[in-house]
Coordinates of C-alpha atoms in Angstrom, one line a residue:
M256 CA 30.0 -16.1 10.2
I257 CA 26.3 -17.1 10.0
E258 CA 24.5 -18.4 7.0
N259 CA 21.9 -15.8 6.3
K260 CA 19.2 -18.1 4.5
A261 CA 16.5 -14.6 3.7
Y262 CA 19.5 -13.1 1.9
L263 CA 19.8 -16.4 0.2
Y264 CA 16.3 -16.3 -1.1
C265 CA 16.3 -13.5 -1.7
K266 CA 19.6 -13.1 -4.0
K267 CA 17.8 -15.7 -6.5
A268 CA 14.0 -14.0 -5.8
V269 CA 14.7 -10.8 -6.9
K270 CA 15.9 -12.0 -11.0
E271 CA 12.4 -14.2 -11.4
S272 CA 9.6 -12.5 -12.8
T273 CA 7.4 -14.9 -10.0
T274 CA 8.3 -11.6 -7.5
P275 CA 6.3 -9.1 -7.4
K276 CA 7.0 -6.0 -8.2
F277 CA 6.5 -4.9 -4.5
V278 CA 8.9 -7.8 -3.2
K279 CA 11.4 -6.5 -5.2
L280 CA 11.4 -3.7 -4.2
Q281 CA 11.9 -3.9 -0.4
M282 CA 14.5 -7.0 -1.4
K283 CA 16.7 -4.5 -3.0
D284 CA 16.5 -2.5 0.1
F285 CA 17.1 -5.4 2.3
M286 CA 20.1 -7.0 0.5
R287 CA 21.7 -4.0 0.1
I288 CA 21.3 -4.0 3.8
C289 CA 22.7 -7.7 4.3
E290 CA 25.6 -6.1 1.8
G291 CA 26.7 -3.5 4.6
K292 CA 25.7 -0.9 1.2
D293 CA 24.3 1.5 4.3
K294 CA 25.2 3.8 6.6
K295 CA 22.6 4.1 8.5
Y296 CA 21.2 0.3 8.9
K297 CA 23.3 -3.0 9.2
I298 CA 22.4 -7.3 10.4
S299 CA 22.7 -7.7 13.4
E300 CA 25.7 -11.1 14.0
K301 CA 24.3 -11.6 18.1
K302 CA 20.2 -11.3 16.4
L303 CA 21.0 -13.6 13.8
K304 CA 22.6 -15.6 15.9
Q305 CA 19.7 -15.7 18.1
L306 CA 16.8 -15.6 15.6
S307 CA 18.7 -19.2 14.4
G308 CA 19.5 -20.9 17.0
L309 CA 16.1 -20.5 18.4
L310 CA 14.7 -21.6 14.9
K311 CA 16.6 -24.9 15.7
L312 CA 14.7 -25.8 19.3
L313 CA 12.3 -25.1 17.2
N314 CA 9.4 -28.2 15.9
M315 CA 7.0 -28.7 13.1
P316 CA 4.0 -30.3 15.6
K317 CA 2.0 -31.5 12.5
G318 CA 1.5 -32.0 9.2
L319 CA 4.3 -32.8 6.4
K320 CA 7.0 -32.6 8.1
A321 CA 6.2 -32.8 11.5
G322 CA 8.6 -33.3 14.6
W323 CA 11.3 -30.8 12.3
S324 CA 12.7 -28.1 13.3
L325 CA 11.0 -24.6 11.9
Y326 CA 14.6 -23.9 11.0
E327 CA 14.8 -26.4 7.8
C328 CA 11.2 -26.4 7.4
T329 CA 10.8 -22.8 7.7
C330 CA 10.4 -20.9 3.2
G331 CA 11.7 -18.9 1.5
Y332 CA 10.0 -15.3 2.5
Q333 CA 9.3 -17.0 6.0
W334 CA 13.0 -16.5 6.1
L335 CA 13.6 -12.7 4.8
F336 CA 10.4 -11.7 6.7
Y337 CA 11.6 -12.8 11.0
I338 CA 15.4 -11.4 9.9
A339 CA 14.4 -8.7 9.0
I340 CA 11.7 -7.4 11.9
F341 CA 14.1 -8.6 13.9
C342 CA 18.2 -8.2 12.7
V343 CA 17.9 -5.2 11.1
V344 CA 19.5 -2.6 13.8
Y345 CA 21.0 0.6 14.4
R346 CA 25.0 0.4 13.1
D347 CA 25.4 3.1 15.9
N348 CA 22.9 0.8 17.7
E349 CA 22.8 -2.6 18.0
E350 CA 19.8 -2.7 20.7
K351 CA 17.5 -0.6 18.6
R352 CA 15.8 -2.3 15.6
R353 CA 15.0 -0.4 12.3
Y354 CA 10.9 -1.6 11.6
E355 CA 8.4 -0.7 13.7
T356 CA 6.0 -2.4 11.4
G357 CA 5.6 -5.5 8.9
L358 CA 2.8 -5.7 6.9
L359 CA 2.2 -8.9 5.5
E360 CA -0.2 -9.1 2.8
I361 CA 0.1 -12.7 0.9
S362 CA -3.4 -15.6 -0.1
R363 CA -4.1 -19.0 2.4
K364 CA -2.6 -21.9 2.8
N365 CA 0.9 -20.2 2.8
F366 CA 1.8 -20.7 7.1
K367 CA 0.1 -17.4 7.6
T368 CA -1.4 -18.1 11.2
F369 CA 2.2 -20.5 11.4
T370 CA 4.3 -17.9 11.0
V371 CA 1.6 -15.1 12.9
A372 CA 3.1 -18.1 16.1
T373 CA 5.8 -18.4 15.7
I374 CA 6.6 -14.7 15.3
F375 CA 4.6 -14.8 19.2
I376 CA 7.1 -17.2 20.4
L377 CA 9.8 -15.8 19.1
L378 CA 9.1 -12.4 21.4
L379 CA 8.6 -14.5 24.4
L380 CA 12.0 -15.9 24.5
T381 CA 13.2 -12.6 23.5
E382 CA 11.7 -9.6 24.4
P383 CA 13.4 -7.8 28.0
Q384 CA 11.3 -9.0 31.1
F385 CA 7.3 -8.1 32.1
S386 CA 6.2 -7.7 28.0
K387 CA 2.7 -8.1 27.0
F388 CA 1.8 -8.9 23.2
F389 CA -1.1 -8.8 21.3
S390 CA -3.3 -10.6 19.0
V391 CA -5.9 -9.1 17.1
A392 CA -8.3 -10.8 15.1
P393 CA -11.9 -10.1 14.1
D394 CA -13.7 -13.2 15.5
G395 CA -12.9 -15.0 18.8
S396 CA -12.6 -18.1 17.0
L397 CA -9.7 -17.0 15.2
S398 CA -8.0 -15.3 17.8
R399 CA -8.5 -18.9 19.3
E400 CA -6.5 -20.0 16.8
I401 CA -3.8 -17.9 16.7
R402 CA -3.2 -19.2 20.7
E403 CA -3.7 -22.9 19.4
A404 CA -1.1 -23.0 17.0
I405 CA 1.7 -21.2 19.5
A406 CA -0.1 -23.3 22.1
E407 CA 1.2 -26.5 20.4
M408 CA 3.9 -25.5 18.8
L409 CA 5.5 -25.1 22.2
R410 CA 4.4 -28.5 23.3
S411 CA 6.1 -30.4 20.5
S412 CA 9.6 -28.4 21.5
P413 CA 10.9 -29.7 24.3
L414 CA 14.3 -28.1 24.7
V415 CA 12.2 -24.5 24.5
Y416 CA 8.9 -25.9 26.0
S417 CA 10.9 -27.0 30.3
Y418 CA 14.4 -26.6 31.4
K419 CA 14.8 -29.3 33.9
G420 CA 11.8 -30.9 34.0
V421 CA 10.1 -27.7 34.9
N422 CA 7.7 -26.4 32.2
R423 CA 8.5 -22.9 31.9
F424 CA 5.0 -21.6 30.2
K425 CA 1.7 -21.1 31.4
I426 CA -0.7 -22.6 28.7
L427 CA -5.0 -21.5 29.6
R428 CA -7.7 -20.0 27.5
D429 CA -6.9 -16.1 27.6
Y430 CA -3.2 -15.7 27.5
I431 CA 0.6 -17.9 27.2
S432 CA 3.3 -17.0 29.5
F433 CA 6.8 -16.8 29.2
K434 CA 7.2 -17.1 33.4
P435 CA 11.7 -16.7 33.4
F436 CA 10.8 -12.9 31.6
N437 CA 7.5 -12.0 32.8
S438 CA 5.6 -11.8 29.2
V439 CA 2.5 -12.8 28.2
Y440 CA 1.3 -13.0 25.2
T441 CA -2.5 -12.9 25.5
P442 CA -5.7 -13.0 22.0
L443 CA -8.1 -10.4 21.8
S444 CA -10.8 -10.4 19.6
F445 CA -12.4 -7.4 17.5
S446 CA -15.5 -8.0 19.5
T447 CA -15.9 -9.0 22.3
S448 CA -12.0 -7.8 24.1
R449 CA -12.1 -3.5 24.6
M450 CA -8.8 -3.0 22.7
D451 CA -7.9 0.8 24.9
G452 CA -5.8 0.5 28.1
R453 CA -3.2 -2.1 26.2
L454 CA 1.0 -1.4 26.6
P455 CA 2.3 -3.7 23.9
N456 CA 5.6 -4.9 24.0
A457 CA 4.3 -5.5 20.0
F458 CA 1.2 -7.0 18.3
C459 CA 0.1 -9.1 15.2
A460 CA -3.3 -8.2 13.9
D461 CA -4.6 -10.6 11.4
E462 CA -7.1 -11.0 8.6
V463 CA -7.4 -7.1 9.1
G464 CA -9.1 -6.8 5.4
A465 CA -11.9 -8.5 7.7
L466 CA -12.0 -5.3 10.2
P467 CA -15.0 -3.1 10.4
T468 CA -12.4 -0.2 11.4
I469 CA -9.0 0.0 11.9
Y470 CA -9.5 1.1 15.7
P471 CA -8.2 -2.3 17.6
L472 CA -4.7 -0.9 15.0
E473 CA -4.7 2.9 16.1
A474 CA -6.0 1.4 19.5
M475 CA -2.4 -0.7 19.6
R476 CA 0.0 1.6 18.0
S477 CA -2.3 4.4 20.8
G478 CA -0.3 2.5 23.8
Q479 CA 3.3 1.1 22.6
L480 CA 4.3 5.0 23.0
N481 CA 6.3 5.0 25.4
I482 CA 8.3 1.8 24.1
L483 CA 11.9 1.8 22.6
N484 CA 10.9 -1.7 20.9
K485 CA 7.9 -0.3 19.0
L486 CA 6.5 -3.7 17.0
G487 CA 4.0 -3.6 15.0
F488 CA 2.4 -6.5 12.5
V489 CA -0.9 -6.0 10.5
I490 CA -1.7 -9.5 8.2
S491 CA -3.9 -10.3 5.9
T492 CA -5.5 -12.0 2.2
K493 CA -6.7 -9.6 0.4
Y494 CA -10.6 -9.4 1.2
P495 CA -14.0 -8.5 -1.0
T496 CA -14.2 -4.8 -0.2
I497 CA -12.2 -2.0 -1.4
D498 CA -12.1 -0.1 1.9
N499 CA -11.3 -1.5 4.9
P500 CA -8.1 -0.9 6.4
F501 CA -5.9 -3.5 5.2
E502 CA -6.5 -1.8 1.8
A503 CA -5.0 1.2 3.4
E504 CA -2.4 -0.1 4.5
V505 CA -0.7 -1.6 2.1
S506 CA -1.4 1.7 -0.5
Y507 CA 0.5 3.4 2.0
S508 CA 2.5 0.8 2.4
K509 CA 3.0 1.2 -1.7
K510 CA 3.4 4.5 -1.6
V511 CA 6.4 4.4 0.8
L512 CA 8.6 1.5 -1.5
N513 CA 7.4 4.5 -4.8
G514 CA 9.0 6.5 -2.7
L515 CA 6.3 8.5 -2.7
V516 CA 6.7 9.0 1.1
T517 CA 9.2 8.0 2.8
D518 CA 9.0 5.1 6.6
E519 CA 12.5 3.5 7.2
T520 CA 9.7 1.8 9.7
R521 CA 8.6 0.3 7.9
F522 CA 9.1 -3.9 5.9
S523 CA 6.1 -4.7 3.9
L524 CA 6.1 -8.4 2.1
L525 CA 3.2 -7.6 -1.0
Y526 CA 2.1 -11.0 -2.1
E527 CA -0.2 -9.8 -4.8
P528 CA 0.2 -10.2 -9.2
D529 CA 1.2 -7.3 -10.9
N530 CA -1.0 -7.9 -13.5
P531 CA -4.5 -9.2 -11.3
K532 CA -6.7 -10.5 -15.1
D533 CA -6.7 -14.1 -16.6
W534 CA -7.0 -15.3 -13.3
E535 CA -8.3 -18.7 -14.7
T536 CA -5.1 -18.7 -17.4
D537 CA -2.6 -17.1 -16.1
D538 CA -0.4 -19.1 -13.9
L539 CA 2.0 -16.3 -12.5
I540 CA -0.6 -14.9 -11.1
L541 CA -1.1 -17.7 -8.5
K542 CA 2.4 -18.0 -8.5
Q543 CA 2.8 -14.6 -6.9
A544 CA 0.4 -14.8 -5.0
N545 CA 1.4 -18.1 -3.1
P546 CA 5.5 -17.9 -2.9
V547 CA 5.0 -21.2 -0.2
A548 CA 3.4 -22.9 -3.8
L549 CA 6.7 -22.7 -5.7
E550 CA 9.6 -24.2 -2.8
I551 CA 6.6 -27.0 -2.6
P552 CA 5.2 -28.8 -5.2
E553 CA 2.3 -29.8 -3.6
I554 CA 0.6 -26.7 -1.8
W555 CA 0.4 -25.8 -6.5
E556 CA -1.4 -28.8 -7.1
D557 CA -3.7 -28.3 -4.7
L558 CA -4.1 -24.5 -5.9
L559 CA -4.4 -25.4 -10.4
K560 CA -7.0 -28.2 -8.7
K561 CA -9.0 -24.8 -7.4
R562 CA -9.2 -22.6 -9.9
T563 CA -10.3 -25.8 -11.9
R564 CA -13.4 -25.7 -9.8
A565 CA -14.0 -22.1 -9.4
I566 CA -13.8 -21.4 -13.6
A567 CA -17.0 -24.4 -13.0
T568 CA -18.7 -22.9 -10.1
A569 CA -19.6 -19.8 -10.1
S570 CA -21.0 -19.5 -5.8
V571 CA -17.3 -20.6 -4.9
R572 CA -15.6 -18.0 -8.0
E573 CA -15.0 -15.2 -5.3
N574 CA -13.5 -16.7 -2.3
F575 CA -11.0 -18.5 -4.8
V576 CA -10.1 -15.1 -6.3
T577 CA -10.0 -13.3 -3.3
K578 CA -8.0 -16.0 -1.2
H579 CA -6.0 -18.1 -3.2
C580 CA -5.0 -14.9 -5.9
N581 CA -5.1 -12.4 -4.0
I582 CA -7.7 -10.5 -6.5
I583 CA -10.5 -8.1 -4.7
Y584 CA -13.3 -10.1 -6.3
Q585 CA -16.0 -7.2 -5.8
G586 CA -12.9 -5.2 -7.5
V587 CA -12.9 -6.6 -11.1
G588 CA -14.0 -4.4 -13.7
T589 CA -11.5 -2.6 -11.0
E590 CA -7.8 -1.5 -11.2
S591 CA -4.5 0.9 -10.9
Y592 CA -4.8 3.2 -13.4
I593 CA -1.6 3.6 -14.3
D594 CA 2.1 2.3 -12.0
V595 CA 3.1 5.6 -11.2
K596 CA 6.7 4.4 -11.7
D597 CA 5.7 4.9 -15.2
V598 CA 4.7 8.5 -14.1
Q599 CA 8.1 9.7 -12.9
A600 CA 9.3 8.3 -16.4
C601 CA 7.4 12.0 -17.9
R602 CA 9.6 14.1 -15.1
T603 CA 10.9 16.7 -16.5
E604 CA 13.8 20.0 -13.9
S605 CA 12.0 22.8 -15.8
I606 CA 8.7 23.5 -18.4
D607 CA 9.1 27.0 -20.0
W608 CA 4.5 27.9 -21.4
R609 CA 5.4 31.4 -21.9
G610 CA 3.4 31.2 -25.0
K611 CA 1.6 28.7 -25.6
E612 CA -2.0 27.9 -25.5
V613 CA -3.4 25.8 -22.4
Y614 CA -6.2 24.3 -21.9
L615 CA -7.4 24.6 -17.6
G616 CA -9.5 21.6 -16.0
L617 CA -11.1 22.6 -12.4
D618 CA -11.7 19.5 -9.5
L619 CA -13.4 22.1 -7.0
S620 CA -14.0 19.7 -4.7
E621 CA -16.5 19.5 -1.6
S622 CA -15.5 23.2 0.3
N623 CA -12.9 21.0 2.8
D624 CA -11.9 19.2 1.3
N625 CA -8.1 19.0 -1.4
T626 CA -9.3 20.7 -4.5
S627 CA -7.5 21.6 -7.8
V628 CA -6.6 23.2 -11.2
S629 CA -4.4 21.2 -13.7
M630 CA -3.5 23.3 -17.4
V631 CA -2.2 21.3 -19.9
C632 CA -0.8 22.0 -23.2
I633 CA 0.7 20.2 -26.1
D634 CA 3.0 20.2 -28.5
A635 CA 4.3 20.6 -32.3
E636 CA 5.7 17.3 -32.0
G637 CA 2.7 15.3 -30.3
K638 CA 4.2 15.9 -26.3
L639 CA 1.9 16.7 -23.4
Y640 CA 2.7 19.5 -21.3
A641 CA 1.7 19.0 -17.5
E642 CA 0.7 21.2 -14.6
S643 CA -1.6 20.2 -11.3
F644 CA -1.7 22.2 -7.9
A645 CA -3.7 21.3 -5.1
F646 CA -5.5 23.5 -2.9
I647 CA -5.7 22.4 0.8
P648 CA -8.3 24.1 3.7
E649 CA -5.2 25.3 6.6
D650 CA -6.7 24.1 9.6
R651 CA -7.9 20.9 8.1
I652 CA -3.6 20.7 7.6
E653 CA -2.3 18.3 10.5
E654 CA -6.6 16.5 10.9
K655 CA -6.0 15.7 6.8
S656 CA -2.2 14.3 7.4
Q657 CA -2.6 11.8 10.2
V658 CA -5.7 10.3 8.7
E659 CA -4.6 10.5 5.0
R660 CA -0.5 9.4 5.7
V661 CA 0.5 12.8 3.9
D662 CA 2.8 14.9 4.5
Y663 CA 0.4 18.0 3.7
R664 CA 2.5 20.1 5.9
N665 CA 5.7 19.9 3.5
L666 CA 4.5 19.9 0.4
C667 CA 2.7 23.7 0.9
K668 CA 6.3 23.9 0.9
T669 CA 6.6 23.3 -3.0
E670 CA 4.6 25.4 -6.3
H671 CA 1.6 22.6 -6.0
V672 CA 0.5 23.0 -3.3
F673 CA -1.2 25.5 -1.2
S674 CA -3.0 26.3 1.9
C675 CA -6.3 28.9 1.4
G676 CA -9.2 29.1 4.2
D677 CA -9.4 27.6 7.6
R678 CA -11.8 24.8 7.7
V679 CA -13.6 25.3 4.6
I680 CA -12.3 26.1 0.7
D681 CA -11.1 29.8 -0.1
Y682 CA -12.6 29.7 -3.0
T683 CA -11.5 33.3 -3.7
F684 CA -8.2 32.2 -3.4
V685 CA -8.8 29.3 -5.9
E686 CA -10.3 32.0 -8.7
D687 CA -7.1 34.7 -7.6
F688 CA -4.6 32.3 -8.4
I689 CA -6.4 30.8 -11.5
L690 CA -6.5 34.3 -13.6
S691 CA -3.2 35.0 -12.5
L692 CA -1.8 32.3 -14.4
P693 CA -1.1 34.2 -17.7
E694 CA 0.4 36.2 -15.4
K695 CA 2.6 34.0 -14.0
Y696 CA 3.2 31.8 -16.5
G697 CA 3.1 33.4 -19.6
V698 CA 1.0 31.7 -21.3
E699 CA -2.7 32.3 -22.8
I700 CA -5.9 30.3 -21.9
Q701 CA -8.4 28.7 -24.3
E702 CA -10.7 27.1 -22.3
I703 CA -11.3 25.7 -18.6
G704 CA -13.4 22.6 -18.0
F705 CA -15.2 22.0 -14.8
D706 CA -18.0 20.3 -12.7
R707 CA -21.5 21.6 -12.4
W708 CA -21.5 20.2 -9.5
N709 CA -19.5 21.9 -6.7
A710 CA -18.0 24.3 -9.2
L711 CA -21.0 26.8 -10.7
S712 CA -20.2 29.8 -8.9
T713 CA -16.8 30.2 -9.8
A714 CA -17.6 29.4 -13.1
Q715 CA -19.4 32.1 -13.5
K716 CA -16.6 34.9 -11.6
L717 CA -13.8 32.9 -14.4
E718 CA -17.0 33.1 -16.9
K719 CA -17.2 37.9 -16.6
E720 CA -13.6 37.4 -16.4
G721 CA -13.9 36.5 -20.4
Y722 CA -12.3 32.3 -19.9
Q723 CA -14.7 30.2 -22.0
M724 CA -15.9 28.0 -19.5
I725 CA -16.7 23.8 -20.9
E726 CA -19.8 22.5 -18.1
L727 CA -17.5 18.9 -17.8
K728 CA -20.2 15.6 -17.1
Q729 CA -18.1 13.0 -15.2
H730 CA -19.3 10.1 -16.9
S731 CA -17.6 7.1 -18.2
S732 CA -19.3 8.2 -22.2
V733 CA -16.8 11.6 -21.7
L734 CA -13.8 11.5 -20.5
H735 CA -13.3 7.1 -21.4
P736 CA -11.2 9.0 -24.7
A737 CA -9.5 11.6 -22.2
T738 CA -8.5 9.2 -19.5
K739 CA -6.8 6.5 -22.4
Y740 CA -6.1 9.8 -24.3
L741 CA -3.6 10.6 -20.9
K742 CA -2.1 7.0 -20.0
E743 CA -1.2 6.3 -23.1
K744 CA 1.0 10.0 -23.4
I745 CA 1.8 8.8 -19.8
L746 CA 3.0 5.1 -21.2
K747 CA 4.8 6.5 -24.3
K748 CA 6.7 8.7 -22.0
E749 CA 5.1 11.9 -24.2
F750 CA 4.3 13.1 -21.1
V751 CA 5.7 15.6 -19.4
Y752 CA 5.3 17.2 -15.7
E753 CA 7.8 19.2 -13.2
S754 CA 8.2 17.4 -10.0
N755 CA 4.9 17.4 -8.3
P756 CA 4.9 14.9 -5.3
L757 CA 1.1 14.8 -4.5
L758 CA 0.5 14.2 -8.1
E759 CA 2.3 11.5 -8.3
I760 CA 0.4 10.1 -4.8
N761 CA -2.7 11.1 -7.0
F762 CA -1.6 8.5 -10.1
Q763 CA 0.0 5.6 -7.3
N764 CA -4.3 6.5 -5.1
A765 CA -6.6 6.3 -9.0
K766 CA -8.8 3.2 -9.8
C767 CA -9.6 3.3 -13.1
V768 CA -13.9 1.2 -13.9
Y769 CA -15.2 0.7 -16.3
D770 CA -18.6 1.4 -17.3
T771 CA -20.3 -1.6 -19.6
N772 CA -19.4 0.2 -22.8
K773 CA -16.4 -1.2 -21.6
N774 CA -15.2 3.6 -21.2
Q775 CA -12.9 4.0 -18.3
Y776 CA -12.3 6.9 -16.2
V777 CA -10.9 7.0 -12.4
N778 CA -13.2 6.6 -10.0
K779 CA -13.1 8.1 -6.6
K780 CA -15.0 6.0 -4.3
K781 CA -12.7 3.3 -5.0
S782 CA -9.4 4.9 -5.2
N783 CA -7.4 4.0 -2.4
G784 CA -6.5 8.0 -2.0
K785 CA -6.8 10.9 -3.5
V786 CA -6.8 11.6 -6.3
D787 CA -8.0 15.4 -7.8
M788 CA -5.0 16.0 -9.3
V789 CA -5.7 13.0 -11.3
V790 CA -9.5 13.8 -12.1
S791 CA -8.8 17.9 -12.7
L792 CA -6.1 17.2 -15.6
I793 CA -8.1 14.0 -17.4
N794 CA -10.8 17.6 -17.7
A795 CA -8.0 19.7 -19.1
V796 CA -6.8 16.9 -21.5
C797 CA -10.6 16.4 -22.0
L798 CA -10.3 19.8 -23.5
L799 CA -7.2 19.5 -25.7
E800 CA -8.3 16.5 -26.8
R801 CA -11.3 17.8 -27.7
S802 CA -10.4 20.3 -29.5
N803 CA -7.3 19.1 -31.3
L804 CA -10.0 16.4 -32.7
Q805 CA -12.6 20.1 -33.7
S806 CA -8.8 21.4 -35.6
E807 CA -8.0 18.1 -37.5
F808 CA -12.1 17.5 -38.8
V809 CA -11.9 18.5 -42.5
V810 CA -15.2 18.8 -45.5
Q811 CA -14.2 17.9 -48.7
V812 CA -15.9 19.6 -50.6
V813 CA -16.8 19.2 -54.8

């Protein structure tokens, strides 16, 4: 039986604090397969033997271990990435791989480009005849780096590069071909190359965080429709922006790993620190973002020197924090609102709302986007109960599902998501829904909080029905107490809600920012997707908390 170095790596690393939480989630899934506990997938011994054999034939072209075989030099995370992608197959069809996307988020100086080069050599040697492979990079310089790394490794590996004195590879400026299979690798750059019309068996997009749009990835994926074992790699460090294509890919991977979205074709290693604070003093941040530094002391020492310089020199700080700590430096003061696992720990099967006094929060977005209504109350023991509902335009369901990677069609089958209108929200439907809550749930609505921007007309109609409407200015000074209060209730497990997948996805997306007074609030623009249900929930909690403070206010009379 061939030694599975990826499994041995996972077995040790999954217990260590130096392994980030999302990497641990992926490791646990991989280990289940290795241990034969998955009914659908398994490790192919044949492919594992082939992979191990090829890595023994390929040599390091330069560096401290020049001339050593890749089998001896490959690091733990690389073994995991290679074996998971190439060797996890269907039990009933060993020729079909499980994974179609491999996502790697990792800091600089962790052999990222070298890993990409190795992947392409393995593909050239193992994929069927006439296969085409493409690397996509933001510019020609980076694209050439990958080609040069492949060429250097091949020329340093005579047992692979030639056979009986005849070269098996043609290495040219614009492409590299493996002559026995007529397979071709072509480096592309976003700035000069047309991406449409390509038919890649596999592609690798490197430094995706620097791409201005997601077009190169989607163009590559569109060209793979007729490929049995389609494969795409998405690889990058962090970049100092939160709205780049890589952050969207990472956000989707987190939803998959957290079980919010089902996608069995995606394998993700997200080496970003669990807690991005205190990068100046917390060694764990560097260790979680740089797995290679845990195996190579020289790299660890170099990182410590770079950190010292970044602390002392403002001009190099952004590059160090972003590229070596995998923290978006531009987003200092921006952080995830709360871990979705903490939210899910508060989930219950059902809530009896009968007889409860409730407060409603509205987030009536633009007429062609999501709208949300939330209902909250608190019991005598201090537990906060909540229900959140979302409304989406009927004719935009497919479009939104594709763009946001959220299965709205299935979510509309739940009791918390409703489609209404056509291309725009039918606000009459939303208003009628609010008016039906007292009869449907047996509740008594105390107040309804709204943001004047998109809800003025609805607020006027509800006010005519006799409801107390409270305008909530969407500002940190107003929303901070409720934002903090809701987070505390969740962390104390004093928050209760019925199963609501879209609410959990919204919590996963939510990012908070701080104003100059350290007031915290959920920022829609900096969040990684829709957060309407969280915003309406905070609006409702804002009214609830305000009411509780008023009821607890006591005046002493002498």
